[in-house]
PDB file of C-alpha atoms and ligand atoms in Angstrom:
ATOM      1  CA  MET A   1     -65.476  -5.882  69.553  1.00 60.00           C
ATOM      2  CA  ILE A   2     -66.330  -5.271  65.951  1.00 62.00           C
ATOM      3  CA  SER A   3     -67.363  -7.940  65.134  1.00 67.00           C
ATOM      4  CA  GLU A   4     -69.462  -8.316  68.022  1.00 63.00           C
ATOM      5  CA  ILE A   5     -71.424  -5.213  66.883  1.00 61.00           C
ATOM      6  CA  LEU A   6     -71.521  -6.571  63.718  1.00 63.00           C
ATOM      7  CA  LYS A   7     -73.024  -9.553  64.471  1.00 64.00           C
ATOM      8  CA  LYS A   8     -75.668  -7.527  66.842  1.00 65.00           C
ATOM      9  CA  ASP A   9     -76.349  -5.518  63.140  1.00 71.00           C
ATOM     10  CA  TYR A  10     -76.879  -8.739  61.001  1.00 74.00           C
ATOM     11  CA  ASP A  11     -79.538 -10.346  63.358  1.00 79.00           C
ATOM     12  CA  ASN A  12     -81.032  -7.012  63.461  1.00 90.00           C
ATOM     13  CA  LEU A  13     -81.750  -7.113  59.797  1.00 94.00           C
ATOM     14  CA  GLU A  14     -84.374 -10.444  60.117  1.00 95.00           C
ATOM     15  CA  PRO A  15     -87.690  -8.641  60.240  1.00 97.00           C
ATOM     16  CA  ASP A  16     -90.480  -9.834  62.696  1.00 97.00           C
ATOM     17  CA  TYR A  17     -93.278 -10.049  59.851  1.00 98.00           C
ATOM     18  CA  LEU A  18     -93.153 -10.581  56.261  1.00 98.00           C
ATOM     19  CA  TYR A  19     -95.745  -9.422  53.586  1.00 97.00           C
ATOM     20  CA  ASP A  20     -95.511  -9.379  50.376  1.00 96.00           C
ATOM     21  CA  THR A  21     -97.313  -5.797  49.535  1.00 96.00           C
ATOM     22  CA  LEU A  22     -98.336  -2.831  51.841  1.00 96.00           C
ATOM     23  CA  THR A  23    -102.187  -3.679  51.069  1.00 97.00           C
ATOM     24  CA  ASP A  24    -101.981  -7.508  52.383  1.00 97.00           C
ATOM     25  CA  ILE A  25    -101.099  -5.943  55.789  1.00 98.00           C
ATOM     26  CA  SER A  26    -105.005  -5.678  57.549  1.00 98.00           C
ATOM     27  CA  ALA A  27    -105.633  -3.440  60.617  1.00 98.00           C
ATOM     28  CA  TYR A  28    -106.897  -6.800  62.160  1.00 98.00           C
ATOM     29  CA  SER A  29    -103.376  -8.115  62.298  1.00 97.00           C
ATOM     30  CA  ILE A  30    -101.808  -5.197  63.129  1.00 98.00           C
ATOM     31  CA  LYS A  31    -103.674  -4.970  66.230  1.00 97.00           C
ATOM     32  CA  LYS A  32    -103.166  -8.685  66.880  1.00 97.00           C
ATOM     33  CA  MET A  33     -99.371  -7.764  66.846  1.00 97.00           C
ATOM     34  CA  GLY A  34     -99.906  -5.346  69.645  1.00 97.00           C
ATOM     35  CA  VAL A  35     -98.914  -2.210  67.803  1.00 98.00           C
ATOM     36  CA  LYS A  36    -100.804   1.325  68.225  1.00 98.00           C
ATOM     37  CA  ALA A  37     -99.251   3.080  65.281  1.00 98.00           C
ATOM     38  CA  ILE A  38     -97.774   2.641  62.191  1.00 98.00           C
ATOM     39  CA  ALA A  39     -94.390   3.998  60.317  1.00 98.00           C
ATOM     40  CA  LEU A  40     -94.422   4.050  57.037  1.00 98.00           C
ATOM     41  CA  ASP A  41     -91.461   3.974  54.378  1.00 98.00           C
ATOM     42  CA  LEU A  42     -91.890   5.506  51.101  1.00 98.00           C
ATOM     43  CA  ASP A  43     -89.482   4.579  48.480  1.00 97.00           C
ATOM     44  CA  ASN A  44     -90.212   1.301  46.830  1.00 97.00           C
ATOM     45  CA  THR A  45     -92.624   0.635  49.523  1.00 97.00           C
ATOM     46  CA  VAL A  46     -95.345   3.035  48.508  1.00 97.00           C
ATOM     47  CA  LEU A  47     -94.000   4.145  45.093  1.00 96.00           C
ATOM     48  CA  PRO A  48     -90.766   3.823  42.850  1.00 95.00           C
ATOM     49  CA  TYR A  49     -87.883   5.668  43.605  1.00 94.00           C
ATOM     50  CA  GLY A  50     -87.715   9.508  43.187  1.00 93.00           C
ATOM     51  CA  SER A  51     -91.415   9.142  42.027  1.00 95.00           C
ATOM     52  CA  PHE A  52     -94.500  11.333  43.269  1.00 96.00           C
ATOM     53  CA  SER A  53     -97.423   9.151  41.948  1.00 95.00           C
ATOM     54  CA  PHE A  54     -98.713   5.982  43.381  1.00 95.00           C
ATOM     55  CA  ASP A  55    -101.671   3.623  43.094  1.00 95.00           C
ATOM     56  CA  GLU A  56    -105.048   4.875  45.026  1.00 96.00           C
ATOM     57  CA  LYS A  57    -105.341   1.964  46.816  1.00 97.00           C
ATOM     58  CA  TYR A  58    -102.442   3.091  48.949  1.00 97.00           C
ATOM     59  CA  THR A  59    -104.275   6.416  50.066  1.00 98.00           C
ATOM     60  CA  GLU A  60    -107.291   4.126  50.806  1.00 98.00           C
ATOM     61  CA  TRP A  61    -105.458   1.559  53.139  1.00 98.00           C
ATOM     62  CA  VAL A  62    -103.810   4.871  54.975  1.00 98.00           C
ATOM     63  CA  LYS A  63    -107.445   6.095  55.390  1.00 98.00           C
ATOM     64  CA  ALA A  64    -108.568   2.272  56.603  1.00 98.00           C
ATOM     65  CA  MET A  65    -105.574   2.219  59.129  1.00 98.00           C
ATOM     66  CA  ASN A  66    -106.717   5.564  60.861  1.00 98.00           C
ATOM     67  CA  GLU A  67    -110.159   4.888  60.678  1.00 98.00           C
ATOM     68  CA  SER A  68    -109.481   1.667  62.725  1.00 98.00           C
ATOM     69  CA  GLY A  69    -107.763   3.719  65.175  1.00 98.00           C
ATOM     70  CA  ILE A  70    -104.265   3.108  64.072  1.00 98.00           C
ATOM     71  CA  PRO A  71    -102.301   6.114  63.412  1.00 98.00           C
ATOM     72  CA  VAL A  72     -99.818   6.262  60.158  1.00 98.00           C
ATOM     73  CA  ILE A  73     -96.499   8.545  60.371  1.00 98.00           C
ATOM     74  CA  ILE A  74     -94.336   8.764  57.133  1.00 98.00           C
ATOM     75  CA  ILE A  75     -90.771   8.211  58.237  1.00 98.00           C
ATOM     76  CA  SER A  76     -88.624   8.407  55.094  1.00 98.00           C
ATOM     77  CA  ASN A  77     -84.958   8.893  53.967  1.00 97.00           C
ATOM     78  CA  THR A  78     -85.935  11.397  51.037  1.00 97.00           C
ATOM     79  CA  VAL A  79     -85.828  14.999  51.063  1.00 97.00           C
ATOM     80  CA  LEU A  80     -88.317  17.056  53.487  1.00 97.00           C
ATOM     81  CA  SER A  81     -90.259  18.525  50.122  1.00 97.00           C
ATOM     82  CA  ARG A  82     -90.872  15.279  48.535  1.00 97.00           C
ATOM     83  CA  ALA A  83     -91.834  13.575  51.877  1.00 97.00           C
ATOM     84  CA  PHE A  84     -94.177  17.005  52.411  1.00 98.00           C
ATOM     85  CA  ILE A  85     -95.926  16.607  49.118  1.00 97.00           C
ATOM     86  CA  LEU A  86     -96.390  12.403  49.458  1.00 98.00           C
ATOM     87  CA  SER A  87     -97.869  13.146  52.965  1.00 98.00           C
ATOM     88  CA  LYS A  88    -100.351  15.400  51.288  1.00 98.00           C
ATOM     89  CA  LYS A  89    -101.411  13.107  49.021  1.00 97.00           C
ATOM     90  CA  LEU A  90    -101.522  10.289  51.137  1.00 98.00           C
ATOM     91  CA  GLY A  91    -104.126  11.917  53.498  1.00 97.00           C
ATOM     92  CA  GLY A  92    -102.358  14.335  55.051  1.00 97.00           C
ATOM     93  CA  ILE A  93    -100.415  12.349  57.382  1.00 97.00           C
ATOM     94  CA  PRO A  94     -97.616  13.529  59.405  1.00 97.00           C
ATOM     95  CA  PHE A  95     -94.029  12.649  58.264  1.00 97.00           C
ATOM     96  CA  VAL A  96     -90.244  12.509  59.306  1.00 96.00           C
ATOM     97  CA  ALA A  97     -88.141  13.472  56.149  1.00 96.00           C
ATOM     98  CA  PRO A  98     -85.182  12.815  55.979  1.00 97.00           C
ATOM     99  CA  ALA A  99     -84.808  10.116  58.523  1.00 97.00           C
ATOM    100  CA  PHE A 100     -81.649   8.829  58.018  1.00 97.00           C
ATOM    101  CA  LYS A 101     -82.170   5.211  58.475  1.00 97.00           C
ATOM    102  CA  PRO A 102     -80.919   3.058  59.656  1.00 96.00           C
ATOM    103  CA  SER A 103     -80.430   5.722  62.407  1.00 97.00           C
ATOM    104  CA  VAL A 104     -83.275   5.384  64.931  1.00 97.00           C
ATOM    105  CA  LEU A 105     -83.867   9.023  64.712  1.00 96.00           C
ATOM    106  CA  GLY A 106     -87.082   9.127  62.603  1.00 96.00           C
ATOM    107  CA  LEU A 107     -88.721   6.191  64.996  1.00 98.00           C
ATOM    108  CA  LYS A 108     -87.764   8.259  67.928  1.00 97.00           C
ATOM    109  CA  LEU A 109     -89.221  11.457  66.823  1.00 96.00           C
ATOM    110  CA  ALA A 110     -92.429   9.471  65.730  1.00 95.00           C
ATOM    111  CA  SER A 111     -92.787   7.932  69.121  1.00 97.00           C
ATOM    112  CA  LYS A 112     -92.669  11.331  70.708  1.00 96.00           C
ATOM    113  CA  LYS A 113     -94.981  13.186  68.497  1.00 91.00           C
ATOM    114  CA  MET A 114     -97.529  10.207  68.953  1.00 94.00           C
ATOM    115  CA  ASN A 115     -96.676   9.460  72.532  1.00 96.00           C
ATOM    116  CA  ILE A 116     -96.661   5.817  71.804  1.00 98.00           C
ATOM    117  CA  PRO A 117     -93.652   3.663  72.849  1.00 98.00           C
ATOM    118  CA  ALA A 118     -91.590   2.471  69.745  1.00 98.00           C
ATOM    119  CA  SER A 119     -92.424  -1.079  70.832  1.00 98.00           C
ATOM    120  CA  LYS A 120     -95.871  -0.618  69.748  1.00 98.00           C
ATOM    121  CA  ILE A 121     -94.799   1.035  66.758  1.00 98.00           C
ATOM    122  CA  ALA A 122     -94.568  -1.180  63.576  1.00 98.00           C
ATOM    123  CA  MET A 123     -91.756   0.038  61.011  1.00 98.00           C
ATOM    124  CA  ILE A 124     -93.087  -0.917  57.683  1.00 98.00           C
ATOM    125  CA  GLY A 125     -90.536  -1.011  54.561  1.00 98.00           C
ATOM    126  CA  ASP A 126     -88.695  -2.726  51.884  1.00 97.00           C
ATOM    127  CA  GLN A 127     -85.238  -2.716  53.100  1.00 97.00           C
ATOM    128  CA  ALA A 128     -83.736  -4.724  55.598  1.00 96.00           C
ATOM    129  CA  ASP A 129     -80.644  -2.758  56.084  1.00 95.00           C
ATOM    130  CA  THR A 130     -82.551   0.605  56.421  1.00 97.00           C
ATOM    131  CA  ASP A 131     -86.198   0.170  57.383  1.00 98.00           C
ATOM    132  CA  ILE A 132     -85.696  -3.067  59.540  1.00 97.00           C
ATOM    133  CA  LEU A 133     -82.679  -2.367  61.216  1.00 96.00           C
ATOM    134  CA  ALA A 134     -83.758   0.948  62.855  1.00 97.00           C
ATOM    135  CA  ALA A 135     -86.777  -0.852  63.906  1.00 98.00           C
ATOM    136  CA  ASN A 136     -85.108  -3.870  65.525  1.00 97.00           C
ATOM    137  CA  LYS A 137     -82.606  -1.273  67.114  1.00 96.00           C
ATOM    138  CA  ILE A 138     -84.972   0.574  68.969  1.00 97.00           C
ATOM    139  CA  GLY A 139     -87.236  -2.050  69.858  1.00 97.00           C
ATOM    140  CA  ALA A 140     -90.225  -1.198  67.246  1.00 98.00           C
ATOM    141  CA  VAL A 141     -91.828  -4.360  65.427  1.00 98.00           C
ATOM    142  CA  SER A 142     -90.280  -4.820  62.238  1.00 98.00           C
ATOM    143  CA  ILE A 143     -92.638  -5.509  58.834  1.00 98.00           C
ATOM    144  CA  LYS A 144     -90.613  -6.294  55.624  1.00 98.00           C
ATOM    145  CA  VAL A 145     -92.758  -5.806  52.467  1.00 98.00           C
ATOM    146  CA  ASN A 146     -91.453  -6.616  48.740  1.00 96.00           C
ATOM    147  CA  GLY A 147     -90.183  -3.667  47.051  1.00 93.00           C
ATOM    148  CA  ILE A 148     -92.182  -2.430  44.447  1.00 89.00           C
ATOM    149  CA  LYS A 149     -89.467  -2.887  42.089  1.00 75.00           C
ATOM    150  CA  GLU A 150     -89.505  -6.417  42.448  1.00 63.00           C
ATOM    151  CA  ARG A 151     -92.820  -6.962  42.244  1.00 61.00           C
ATOM    152  CA  GLU A 152     -92.646  -5.519  38.885  1.00 58.00           C
ATOM    153  CA  THR A 153     -89.665  -7.465  37.747  1.00 57.00           C
ATOM    154  CA  LYS A 154     -91.516 -10.642  39.182  1.00 56.00           C
ATOM    155  CA  ARG A 155     -94.399  -9.957  36.963  1.00 56.00           C
ATOM    156  CA  ALA A 156     -92.519  -8.668  33.965  1.00 54.00           C
ATOM    157  CA  ARG A 157     -90.647 -12.218  33.941  1.00 57.00           C
ATOM    158  CA  VAL A 158     -93.894 -14.142  34.387  1.00 52.00           C
ATOM    159  CA  SER A 159     -95.227 -12.053  31.587  1.00 55.00           C
ATOM    160  CA  LYS A 160     -92.354 -12.403  29.257  1.00 54.00           C
ATOM    161  CA  LYS A 161     -92.788 -16.115  29.755  1.00 57.00           C
ATOM    162  CA  THR A 162     -96.095 -15.890  28.568  1.00 54.00           C
ATOM    163  CA  ALA A 163     -95.005 -13.866  25.776  1.00 51.00           C
ATOM    164  CA  VAL A 164     -92.667 -16.403  24.625  1.00 51.00           C
ATOM    165  CA  ALA A 165     -94.871 -19.408  25.308  1.00 53.00           C
ATOM    166  CA  ALA A 166     -97.899 -17.620  23.011  1.00 49.00           C
ATOM    167  CA  LEU A 167     -95.137 -16.918  20.324  1.00 49.00           C
ATOM    168  CA  ILE A 168     -94.152 -20.717  20.679  1.00 50.00           C
ATOM    169  CA  SER A 169     -97.505 -21.766  20.112  1.00 50.00           C
ATOM    170  CA  THR A 170     -98.116 -19.293  17.045  1.00 47.00           C
ATOM    171  CA  ILE A 171     -94.773 -21.397  15.559  1.00 49.00           C
ATOM    172  CA  ARG A 172     -96.394 -24.693  15.909  1.00 52.00           C
TER     173      ARG A 172
HETATM  174 MG1   MG B   1     -87.754   1.934  50.981  1.00 73.74          MG
END
């Protein structure tokens, strides 16, 4: 019984869609998925853990979605006060926080709040064991993006390589 439950959860870690970053997801592709609303994770998806500032491109992305008729609601495990501040910065969008993902509570509330069935909501986040698991458990569309931290590490690795190459070329 326990192994059955574990297997089910394991299968639920698989996202429906994979993207590198949030801004790679267009309103057009969201609509093609049959999605009517977006549930958005914050930490490591929009900004680094614990941070209060993020790239302006994310506010633009939220605005573009809203203008295309796709409401965006934050579903974050962060504390209420931080979610409140960040939701204002993202254009005054609604939020559920703390959502206790992988609990489906946040998505359930979002579905009720927006009057849109969970199956028509896409949960976008960086973590399989919270964002993707919650989405798959409730039958929402699950979209995984690479975490900000991961992306920065990759970039840092590349620039380190470049630096080493530059150093070698100066020695030669
Ligand atoms: Mg996250």
